mmCIF file of N, CA, C and O in Angstrom:
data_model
loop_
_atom_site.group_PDB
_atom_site.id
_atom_site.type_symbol
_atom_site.label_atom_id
_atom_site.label_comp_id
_atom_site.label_asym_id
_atom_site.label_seq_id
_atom_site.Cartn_x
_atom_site.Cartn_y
_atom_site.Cartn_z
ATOM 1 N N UNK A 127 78.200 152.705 26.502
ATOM 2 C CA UNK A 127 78.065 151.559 27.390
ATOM 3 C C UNK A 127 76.842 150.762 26.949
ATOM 4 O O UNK A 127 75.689 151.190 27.003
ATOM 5 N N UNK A 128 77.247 149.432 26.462
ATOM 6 C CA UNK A 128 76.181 148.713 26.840
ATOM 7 C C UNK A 128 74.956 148.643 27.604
ATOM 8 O O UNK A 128 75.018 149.135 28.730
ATOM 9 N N UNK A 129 74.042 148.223 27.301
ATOM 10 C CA UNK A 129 72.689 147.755 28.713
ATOM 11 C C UNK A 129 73.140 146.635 29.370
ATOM 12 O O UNK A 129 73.063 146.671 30.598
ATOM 13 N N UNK A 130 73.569 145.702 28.882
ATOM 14 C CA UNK A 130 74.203 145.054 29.685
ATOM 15 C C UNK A 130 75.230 145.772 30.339
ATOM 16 O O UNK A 130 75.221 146.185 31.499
ATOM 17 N N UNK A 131 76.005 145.868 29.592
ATOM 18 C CA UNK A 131 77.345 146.831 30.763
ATOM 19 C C UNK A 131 76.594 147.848 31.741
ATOM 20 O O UNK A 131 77.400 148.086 32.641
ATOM 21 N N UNK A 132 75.757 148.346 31.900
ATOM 22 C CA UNK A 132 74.679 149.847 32.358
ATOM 23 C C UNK A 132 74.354 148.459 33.528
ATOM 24 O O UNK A 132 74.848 148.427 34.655
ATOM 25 N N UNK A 133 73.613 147.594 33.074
ATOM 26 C CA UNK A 133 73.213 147.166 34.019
ATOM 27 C C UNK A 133 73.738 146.222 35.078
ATOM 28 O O UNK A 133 73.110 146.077 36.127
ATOM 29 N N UNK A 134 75.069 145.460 34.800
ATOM 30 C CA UNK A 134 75.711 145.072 35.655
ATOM 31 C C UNK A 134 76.503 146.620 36.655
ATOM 32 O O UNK A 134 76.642 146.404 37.859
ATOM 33 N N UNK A 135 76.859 147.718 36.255
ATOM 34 C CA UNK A 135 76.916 148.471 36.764
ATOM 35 C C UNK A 135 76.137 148.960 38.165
ATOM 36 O O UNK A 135 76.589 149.071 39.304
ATOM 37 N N UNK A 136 74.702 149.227 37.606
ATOM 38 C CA UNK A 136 73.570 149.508 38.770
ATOM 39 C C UNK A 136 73.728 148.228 39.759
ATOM 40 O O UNK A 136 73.820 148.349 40.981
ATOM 41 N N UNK A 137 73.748 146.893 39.017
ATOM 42 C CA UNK A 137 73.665 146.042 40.197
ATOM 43 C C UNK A 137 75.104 145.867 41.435
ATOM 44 O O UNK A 137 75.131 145.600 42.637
ATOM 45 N N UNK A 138 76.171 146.170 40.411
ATOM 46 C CA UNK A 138 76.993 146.450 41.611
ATOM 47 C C UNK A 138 76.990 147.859 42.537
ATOM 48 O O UNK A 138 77.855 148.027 43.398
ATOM 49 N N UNK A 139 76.110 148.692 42.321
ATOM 50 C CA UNK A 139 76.222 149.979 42.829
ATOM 51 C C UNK A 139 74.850 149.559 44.564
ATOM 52 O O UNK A 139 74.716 149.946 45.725
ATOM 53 N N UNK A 140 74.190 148.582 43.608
ATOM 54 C CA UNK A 140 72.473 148.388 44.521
ATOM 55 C C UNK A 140 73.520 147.229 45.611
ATOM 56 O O UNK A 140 73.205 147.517 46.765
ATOM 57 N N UNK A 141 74.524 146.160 45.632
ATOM 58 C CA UNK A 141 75.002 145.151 46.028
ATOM 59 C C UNK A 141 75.987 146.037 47.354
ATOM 60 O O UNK A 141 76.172 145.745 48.536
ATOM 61 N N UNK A 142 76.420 147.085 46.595
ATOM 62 C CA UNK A 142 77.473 147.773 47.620
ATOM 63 C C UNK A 142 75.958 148.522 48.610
ATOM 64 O O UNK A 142 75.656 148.087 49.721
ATOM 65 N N UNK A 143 75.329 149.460 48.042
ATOM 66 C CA UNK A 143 74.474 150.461 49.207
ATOM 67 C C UNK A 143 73.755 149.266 50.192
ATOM 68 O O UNK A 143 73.548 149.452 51.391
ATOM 69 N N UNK A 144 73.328 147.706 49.302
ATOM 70 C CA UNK A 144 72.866 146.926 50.792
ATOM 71 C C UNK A 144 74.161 146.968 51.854
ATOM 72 O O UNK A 144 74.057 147.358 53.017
ATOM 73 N N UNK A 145 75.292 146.534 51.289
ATOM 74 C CA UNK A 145 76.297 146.067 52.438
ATOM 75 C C UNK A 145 76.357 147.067 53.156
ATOM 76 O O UNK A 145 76.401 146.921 54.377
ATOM 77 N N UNK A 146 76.379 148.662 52.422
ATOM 78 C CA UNK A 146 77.094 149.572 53.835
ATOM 79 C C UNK A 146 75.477 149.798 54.247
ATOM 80 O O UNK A 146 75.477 150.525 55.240
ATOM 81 N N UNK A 147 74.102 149.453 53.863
ATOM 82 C CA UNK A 147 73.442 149.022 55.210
ATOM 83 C C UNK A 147 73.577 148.124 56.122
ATOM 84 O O UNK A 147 73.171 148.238 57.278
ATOM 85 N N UNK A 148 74.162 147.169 55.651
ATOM 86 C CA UNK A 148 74.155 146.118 56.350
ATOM 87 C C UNK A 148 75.430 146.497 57.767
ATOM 88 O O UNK A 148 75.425 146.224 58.967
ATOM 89 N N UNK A 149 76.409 147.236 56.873
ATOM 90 C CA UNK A 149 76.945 147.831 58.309
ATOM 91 C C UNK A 149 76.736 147.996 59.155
ATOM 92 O O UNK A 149 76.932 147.469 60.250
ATOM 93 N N UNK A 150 75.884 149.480 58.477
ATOM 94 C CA UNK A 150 75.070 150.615 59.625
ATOM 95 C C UNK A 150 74.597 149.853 60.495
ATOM 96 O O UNK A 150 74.799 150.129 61.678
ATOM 97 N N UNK A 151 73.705 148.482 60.073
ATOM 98 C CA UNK A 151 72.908 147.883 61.313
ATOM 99 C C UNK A 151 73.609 147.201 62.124
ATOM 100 O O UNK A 151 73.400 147.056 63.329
ATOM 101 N N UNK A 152 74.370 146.809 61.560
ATOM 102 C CA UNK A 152 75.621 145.618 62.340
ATOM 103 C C UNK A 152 76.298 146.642 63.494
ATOM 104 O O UNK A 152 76.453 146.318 64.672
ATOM 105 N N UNK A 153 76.683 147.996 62.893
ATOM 106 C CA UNK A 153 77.424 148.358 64.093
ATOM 107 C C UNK A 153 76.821 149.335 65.114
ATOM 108 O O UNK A 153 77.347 149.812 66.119
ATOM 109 N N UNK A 154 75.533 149.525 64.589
ATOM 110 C CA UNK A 154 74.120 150.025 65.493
ATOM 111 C C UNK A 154 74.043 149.017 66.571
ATOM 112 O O UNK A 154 74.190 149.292 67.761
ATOM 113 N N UNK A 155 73.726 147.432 65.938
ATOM 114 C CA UNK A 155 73.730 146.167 66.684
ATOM 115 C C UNK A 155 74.489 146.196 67.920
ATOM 116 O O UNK A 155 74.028 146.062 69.053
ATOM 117 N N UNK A 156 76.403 146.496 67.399
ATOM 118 C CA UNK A 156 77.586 146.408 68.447
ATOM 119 C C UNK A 156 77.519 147.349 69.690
ATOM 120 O O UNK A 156 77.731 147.113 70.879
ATOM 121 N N UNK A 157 77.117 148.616 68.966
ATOM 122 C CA UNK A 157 76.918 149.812 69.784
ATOM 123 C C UNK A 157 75.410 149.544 71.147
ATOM 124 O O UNK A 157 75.427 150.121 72.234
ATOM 125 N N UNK A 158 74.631 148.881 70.847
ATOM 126 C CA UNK A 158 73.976 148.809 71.365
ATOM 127 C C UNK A 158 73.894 147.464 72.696
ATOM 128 O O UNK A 158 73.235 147.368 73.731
ATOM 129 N N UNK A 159 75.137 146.381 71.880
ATOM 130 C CA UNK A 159 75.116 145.594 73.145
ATOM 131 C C UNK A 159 76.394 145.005 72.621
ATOM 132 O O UNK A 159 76.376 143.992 71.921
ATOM 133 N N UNK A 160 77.452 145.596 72.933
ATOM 134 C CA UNK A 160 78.673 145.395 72.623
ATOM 135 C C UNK A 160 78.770 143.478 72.979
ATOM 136 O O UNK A 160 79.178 142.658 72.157
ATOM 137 N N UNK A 161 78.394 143.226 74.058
ATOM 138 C CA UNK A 161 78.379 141.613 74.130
ATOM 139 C C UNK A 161 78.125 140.693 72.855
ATOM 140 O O UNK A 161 78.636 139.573 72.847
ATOM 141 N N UNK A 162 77.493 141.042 71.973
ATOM 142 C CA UNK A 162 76.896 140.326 70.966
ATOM 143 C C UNK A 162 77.924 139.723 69.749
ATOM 144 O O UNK A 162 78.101 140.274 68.663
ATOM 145 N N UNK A 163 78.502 138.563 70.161
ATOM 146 C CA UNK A 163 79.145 138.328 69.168
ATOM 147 C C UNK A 163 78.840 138.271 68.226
ATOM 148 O O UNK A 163 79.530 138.910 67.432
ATOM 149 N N UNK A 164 77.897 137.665 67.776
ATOM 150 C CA UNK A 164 77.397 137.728 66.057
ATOM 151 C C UNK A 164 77.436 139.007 65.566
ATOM 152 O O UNK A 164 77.816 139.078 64.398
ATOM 153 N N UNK A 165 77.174 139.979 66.077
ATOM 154 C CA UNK A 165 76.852 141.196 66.122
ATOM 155 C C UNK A 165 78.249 141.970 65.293
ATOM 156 O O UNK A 165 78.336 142.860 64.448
ATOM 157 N N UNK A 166 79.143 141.197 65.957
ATOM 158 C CA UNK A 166 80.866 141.465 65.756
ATOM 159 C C UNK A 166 81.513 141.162 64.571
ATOM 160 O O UNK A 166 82.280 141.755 63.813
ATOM 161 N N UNK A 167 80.788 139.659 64.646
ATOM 162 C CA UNK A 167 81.214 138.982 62.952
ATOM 163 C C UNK A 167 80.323 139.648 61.982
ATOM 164 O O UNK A 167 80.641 139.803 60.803
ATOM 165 N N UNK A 168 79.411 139.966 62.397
ATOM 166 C CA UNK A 168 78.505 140.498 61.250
ATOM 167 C C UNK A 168 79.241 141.687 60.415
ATOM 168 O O UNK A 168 79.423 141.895 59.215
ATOM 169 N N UNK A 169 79.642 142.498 61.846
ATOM 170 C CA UNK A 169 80.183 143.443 61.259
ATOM 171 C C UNK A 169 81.494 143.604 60.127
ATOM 172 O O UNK A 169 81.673 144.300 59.128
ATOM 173 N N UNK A 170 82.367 142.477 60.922
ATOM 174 C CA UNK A 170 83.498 141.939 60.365
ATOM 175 C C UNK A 170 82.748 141.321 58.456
ATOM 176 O O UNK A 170 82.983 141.565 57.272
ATOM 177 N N UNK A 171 82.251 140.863 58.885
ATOM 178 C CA UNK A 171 81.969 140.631 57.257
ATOM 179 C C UNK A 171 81.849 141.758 56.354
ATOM 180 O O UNK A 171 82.699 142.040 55.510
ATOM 181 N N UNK A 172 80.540 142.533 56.595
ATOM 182 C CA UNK A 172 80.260 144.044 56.153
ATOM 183 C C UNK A 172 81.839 144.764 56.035
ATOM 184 O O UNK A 172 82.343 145.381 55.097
ATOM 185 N N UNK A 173 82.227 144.517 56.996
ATOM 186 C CA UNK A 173 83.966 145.418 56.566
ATOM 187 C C UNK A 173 84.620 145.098 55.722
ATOM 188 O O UNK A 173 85.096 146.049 55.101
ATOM 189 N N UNK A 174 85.020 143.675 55.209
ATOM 190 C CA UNK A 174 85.375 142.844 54.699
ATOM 191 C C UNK A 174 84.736 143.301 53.409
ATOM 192 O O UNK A 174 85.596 143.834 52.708
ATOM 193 N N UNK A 175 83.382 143.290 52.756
ATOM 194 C CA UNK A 175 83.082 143.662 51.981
ATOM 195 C C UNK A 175 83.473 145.167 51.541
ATOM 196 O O UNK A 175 83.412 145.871 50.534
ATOM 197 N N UNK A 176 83.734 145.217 52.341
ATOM 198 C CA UNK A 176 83.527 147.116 52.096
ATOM 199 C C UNK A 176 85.136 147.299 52.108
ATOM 200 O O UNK A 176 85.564 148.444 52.251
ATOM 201 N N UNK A 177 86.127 146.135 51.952
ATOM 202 C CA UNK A 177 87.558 146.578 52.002
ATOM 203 C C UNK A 177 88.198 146.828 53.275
ATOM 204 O O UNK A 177 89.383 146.901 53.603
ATOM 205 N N UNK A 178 87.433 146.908 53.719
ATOM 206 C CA UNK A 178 88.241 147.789 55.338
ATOM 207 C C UNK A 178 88.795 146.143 56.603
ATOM 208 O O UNK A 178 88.384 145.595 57.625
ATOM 209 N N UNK A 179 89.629 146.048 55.868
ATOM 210 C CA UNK A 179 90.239 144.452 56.304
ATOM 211 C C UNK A 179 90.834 144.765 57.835
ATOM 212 O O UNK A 179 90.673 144.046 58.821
ATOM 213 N N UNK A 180 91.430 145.795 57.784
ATOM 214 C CA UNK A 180 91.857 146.060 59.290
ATOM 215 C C UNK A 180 90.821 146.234 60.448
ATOM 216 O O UNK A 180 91.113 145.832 61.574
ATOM 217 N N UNK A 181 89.457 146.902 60.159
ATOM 218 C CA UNK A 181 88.450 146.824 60.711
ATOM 219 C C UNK A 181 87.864 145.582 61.134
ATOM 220 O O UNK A 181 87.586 145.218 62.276
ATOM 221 N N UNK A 182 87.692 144.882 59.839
ATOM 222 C CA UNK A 182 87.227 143.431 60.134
ATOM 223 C C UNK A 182 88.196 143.002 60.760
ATOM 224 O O UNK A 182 87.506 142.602 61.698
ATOM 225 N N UNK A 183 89.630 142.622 61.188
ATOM 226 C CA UNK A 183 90.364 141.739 62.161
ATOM 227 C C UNK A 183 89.664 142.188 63.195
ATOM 228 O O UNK A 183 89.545 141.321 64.060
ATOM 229 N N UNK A 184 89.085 143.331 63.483
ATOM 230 C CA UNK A 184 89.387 143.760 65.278
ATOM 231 C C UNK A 184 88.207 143.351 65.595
ATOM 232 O O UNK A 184 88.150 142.886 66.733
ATOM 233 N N UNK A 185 86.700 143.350 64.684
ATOM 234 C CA UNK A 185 85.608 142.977 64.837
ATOM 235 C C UNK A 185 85.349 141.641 65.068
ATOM 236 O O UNK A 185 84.663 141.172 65.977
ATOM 237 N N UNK A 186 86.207 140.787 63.793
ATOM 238 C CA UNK A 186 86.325 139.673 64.065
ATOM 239 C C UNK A 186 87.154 138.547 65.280
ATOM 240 O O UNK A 186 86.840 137.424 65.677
ATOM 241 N N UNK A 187 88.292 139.435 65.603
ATOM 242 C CA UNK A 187 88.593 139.373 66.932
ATOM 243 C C UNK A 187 87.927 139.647 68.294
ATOM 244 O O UNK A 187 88.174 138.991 69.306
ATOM 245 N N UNK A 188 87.178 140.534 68.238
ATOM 246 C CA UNK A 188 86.391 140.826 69.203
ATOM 247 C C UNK A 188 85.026 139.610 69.219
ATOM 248 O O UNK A 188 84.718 139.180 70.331
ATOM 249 N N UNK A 189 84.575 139.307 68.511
ATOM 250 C CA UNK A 189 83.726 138.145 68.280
ATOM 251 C C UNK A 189 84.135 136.700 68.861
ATOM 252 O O UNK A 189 83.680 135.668 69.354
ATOM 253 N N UNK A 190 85.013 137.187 68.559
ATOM 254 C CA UNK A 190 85.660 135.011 68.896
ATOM 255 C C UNK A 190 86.066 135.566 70.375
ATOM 256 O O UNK A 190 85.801 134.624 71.121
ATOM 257 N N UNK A 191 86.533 136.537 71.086
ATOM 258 C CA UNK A 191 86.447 136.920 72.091
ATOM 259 C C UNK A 191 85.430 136.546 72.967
ATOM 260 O O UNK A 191 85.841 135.986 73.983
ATOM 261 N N UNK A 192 84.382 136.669 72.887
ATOM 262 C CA UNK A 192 83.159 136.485 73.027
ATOM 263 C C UNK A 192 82.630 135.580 72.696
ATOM 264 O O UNK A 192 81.789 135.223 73.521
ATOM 265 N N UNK A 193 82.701 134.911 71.755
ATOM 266 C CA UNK A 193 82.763 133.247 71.399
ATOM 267 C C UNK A 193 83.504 132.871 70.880
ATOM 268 O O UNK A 193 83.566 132.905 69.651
ATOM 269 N N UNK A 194 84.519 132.267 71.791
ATOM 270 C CA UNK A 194 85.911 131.201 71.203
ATOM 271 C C UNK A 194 85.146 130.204 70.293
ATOM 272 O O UNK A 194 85.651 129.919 69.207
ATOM 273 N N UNK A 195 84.101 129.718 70.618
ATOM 274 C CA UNK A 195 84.079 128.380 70.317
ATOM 275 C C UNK A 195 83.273 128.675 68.314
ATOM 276 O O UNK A 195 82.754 127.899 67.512
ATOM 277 N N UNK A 196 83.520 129.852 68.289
ATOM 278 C CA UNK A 196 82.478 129.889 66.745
ATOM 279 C C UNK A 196 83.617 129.572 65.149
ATOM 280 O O UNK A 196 84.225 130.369 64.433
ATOM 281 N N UNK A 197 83.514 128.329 65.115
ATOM 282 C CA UNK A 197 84.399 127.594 64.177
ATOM 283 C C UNK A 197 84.255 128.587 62.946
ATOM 284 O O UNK A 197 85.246 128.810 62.250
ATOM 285 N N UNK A 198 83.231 129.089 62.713
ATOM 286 C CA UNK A 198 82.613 130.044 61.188
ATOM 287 C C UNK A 198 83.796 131.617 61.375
ATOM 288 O O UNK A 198 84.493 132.199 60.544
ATOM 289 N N UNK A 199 83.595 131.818 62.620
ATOM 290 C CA UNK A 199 84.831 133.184 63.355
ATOM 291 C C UNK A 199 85.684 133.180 62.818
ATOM 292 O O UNK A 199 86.026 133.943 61.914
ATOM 293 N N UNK A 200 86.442 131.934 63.457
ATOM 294 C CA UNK A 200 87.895 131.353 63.367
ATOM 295 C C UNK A 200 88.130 131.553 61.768
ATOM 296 O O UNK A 200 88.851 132.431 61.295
ATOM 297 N N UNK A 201 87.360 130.537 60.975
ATOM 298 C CA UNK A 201 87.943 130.554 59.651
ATOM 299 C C UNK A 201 88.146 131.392 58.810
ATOM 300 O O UNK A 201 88.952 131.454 57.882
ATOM 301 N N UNK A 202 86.811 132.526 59.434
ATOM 302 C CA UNK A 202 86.047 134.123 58.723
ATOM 303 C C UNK A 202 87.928 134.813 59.117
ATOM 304 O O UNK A 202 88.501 135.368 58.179
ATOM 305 N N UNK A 203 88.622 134.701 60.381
ATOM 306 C CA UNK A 203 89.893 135.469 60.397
ATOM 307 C C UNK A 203 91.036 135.345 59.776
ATOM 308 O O UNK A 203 91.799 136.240 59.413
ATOM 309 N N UNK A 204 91.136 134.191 59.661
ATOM 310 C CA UNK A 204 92.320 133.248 59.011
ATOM 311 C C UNK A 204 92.104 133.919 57.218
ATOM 312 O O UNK A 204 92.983 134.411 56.509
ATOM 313 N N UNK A 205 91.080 133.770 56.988
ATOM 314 C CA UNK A 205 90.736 134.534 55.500
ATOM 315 C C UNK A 205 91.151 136.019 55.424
ATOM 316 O O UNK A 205 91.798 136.397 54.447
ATOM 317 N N UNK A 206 90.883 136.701 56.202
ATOM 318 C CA UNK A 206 90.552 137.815 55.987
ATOM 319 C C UNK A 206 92.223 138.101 56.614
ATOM 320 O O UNK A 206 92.639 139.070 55.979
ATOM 321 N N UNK A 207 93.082 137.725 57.399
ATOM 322 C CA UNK A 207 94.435 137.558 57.557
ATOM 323 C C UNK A 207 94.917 137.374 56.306
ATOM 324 O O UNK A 207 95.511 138.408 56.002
ATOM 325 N N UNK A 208 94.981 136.315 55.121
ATOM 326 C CA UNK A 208 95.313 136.139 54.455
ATOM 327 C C UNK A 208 95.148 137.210 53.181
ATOM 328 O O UNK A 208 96.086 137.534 52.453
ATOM 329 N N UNK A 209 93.914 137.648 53.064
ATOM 330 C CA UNK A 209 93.584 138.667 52.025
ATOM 331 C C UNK A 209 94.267 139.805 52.887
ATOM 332 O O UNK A 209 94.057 140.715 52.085
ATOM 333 N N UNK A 210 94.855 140.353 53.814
ATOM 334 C CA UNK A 210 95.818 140.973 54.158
ATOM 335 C C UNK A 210 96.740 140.924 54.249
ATOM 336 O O UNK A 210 97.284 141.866 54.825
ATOM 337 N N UNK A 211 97.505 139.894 53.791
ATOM 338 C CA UNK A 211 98.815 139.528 53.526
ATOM 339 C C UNK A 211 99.300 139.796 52.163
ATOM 340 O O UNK A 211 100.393 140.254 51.832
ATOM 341 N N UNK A 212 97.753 139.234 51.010
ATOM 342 C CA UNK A 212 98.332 139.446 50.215
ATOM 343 C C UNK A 212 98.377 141.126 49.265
ATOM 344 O O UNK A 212 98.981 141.552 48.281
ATOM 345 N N UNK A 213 97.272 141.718 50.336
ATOM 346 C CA UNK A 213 97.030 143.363 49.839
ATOM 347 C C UNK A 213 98.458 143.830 50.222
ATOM 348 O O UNK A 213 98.791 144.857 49.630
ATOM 349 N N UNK A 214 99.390 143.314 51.082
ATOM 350 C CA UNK A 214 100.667 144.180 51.386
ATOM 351 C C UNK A 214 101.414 143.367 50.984
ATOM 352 O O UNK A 214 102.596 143.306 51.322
ATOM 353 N N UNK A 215 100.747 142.456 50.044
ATOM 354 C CA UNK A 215 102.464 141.322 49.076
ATOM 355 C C UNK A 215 103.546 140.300 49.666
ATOM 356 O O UNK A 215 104.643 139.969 49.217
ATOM 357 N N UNK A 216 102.860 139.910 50.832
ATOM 358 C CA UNK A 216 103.412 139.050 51.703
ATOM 359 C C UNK A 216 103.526 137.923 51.291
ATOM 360 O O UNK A 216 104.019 137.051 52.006
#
């Protein structure tokens, strides 16, 4: 392997361990005041990253729940609907 190849490696390895922190805190966040929409999308993103697309609908659903009015929500679902459509070839 390359150093270059070695090192785009580490950086995707350092890019993934922030996100599933970024989880942990996000759903520390939810757990702690389930009201918190951002809290919801946050998480929904972090899932999203992390693949777990079915997770993110319910997070991200639960968010716009809690704030209909968050235009960034809305679009964040419609995406993440779609990248589930096309993981099952729809």
């Amino acid at each position: 392997m390359t150093a270059w190849a070695e090192g785009m490696r580490r950086n995707k390895q350092d890019d993934l361990s922030l996100v599933e922190r970024a989880y942990a805190l996000y759903r520390k966040a939810v757990d702690a005041d389930p009201s918190h929409a951002k809290a919801h999308r946050g998480l929904g993103v972090a899932s999203v990253k992390l693949g777990r697309l079915d997770e993110a609908v319910q997070s991200i659903e639960e968010a716009l729940r809690l704030d209909p009015a968050d235009a960034d929500g809305k679009r964040l679902l419609e995406a993440v609907r779609k990248m589930q459509a096309q993981k099952q070839g729809r």
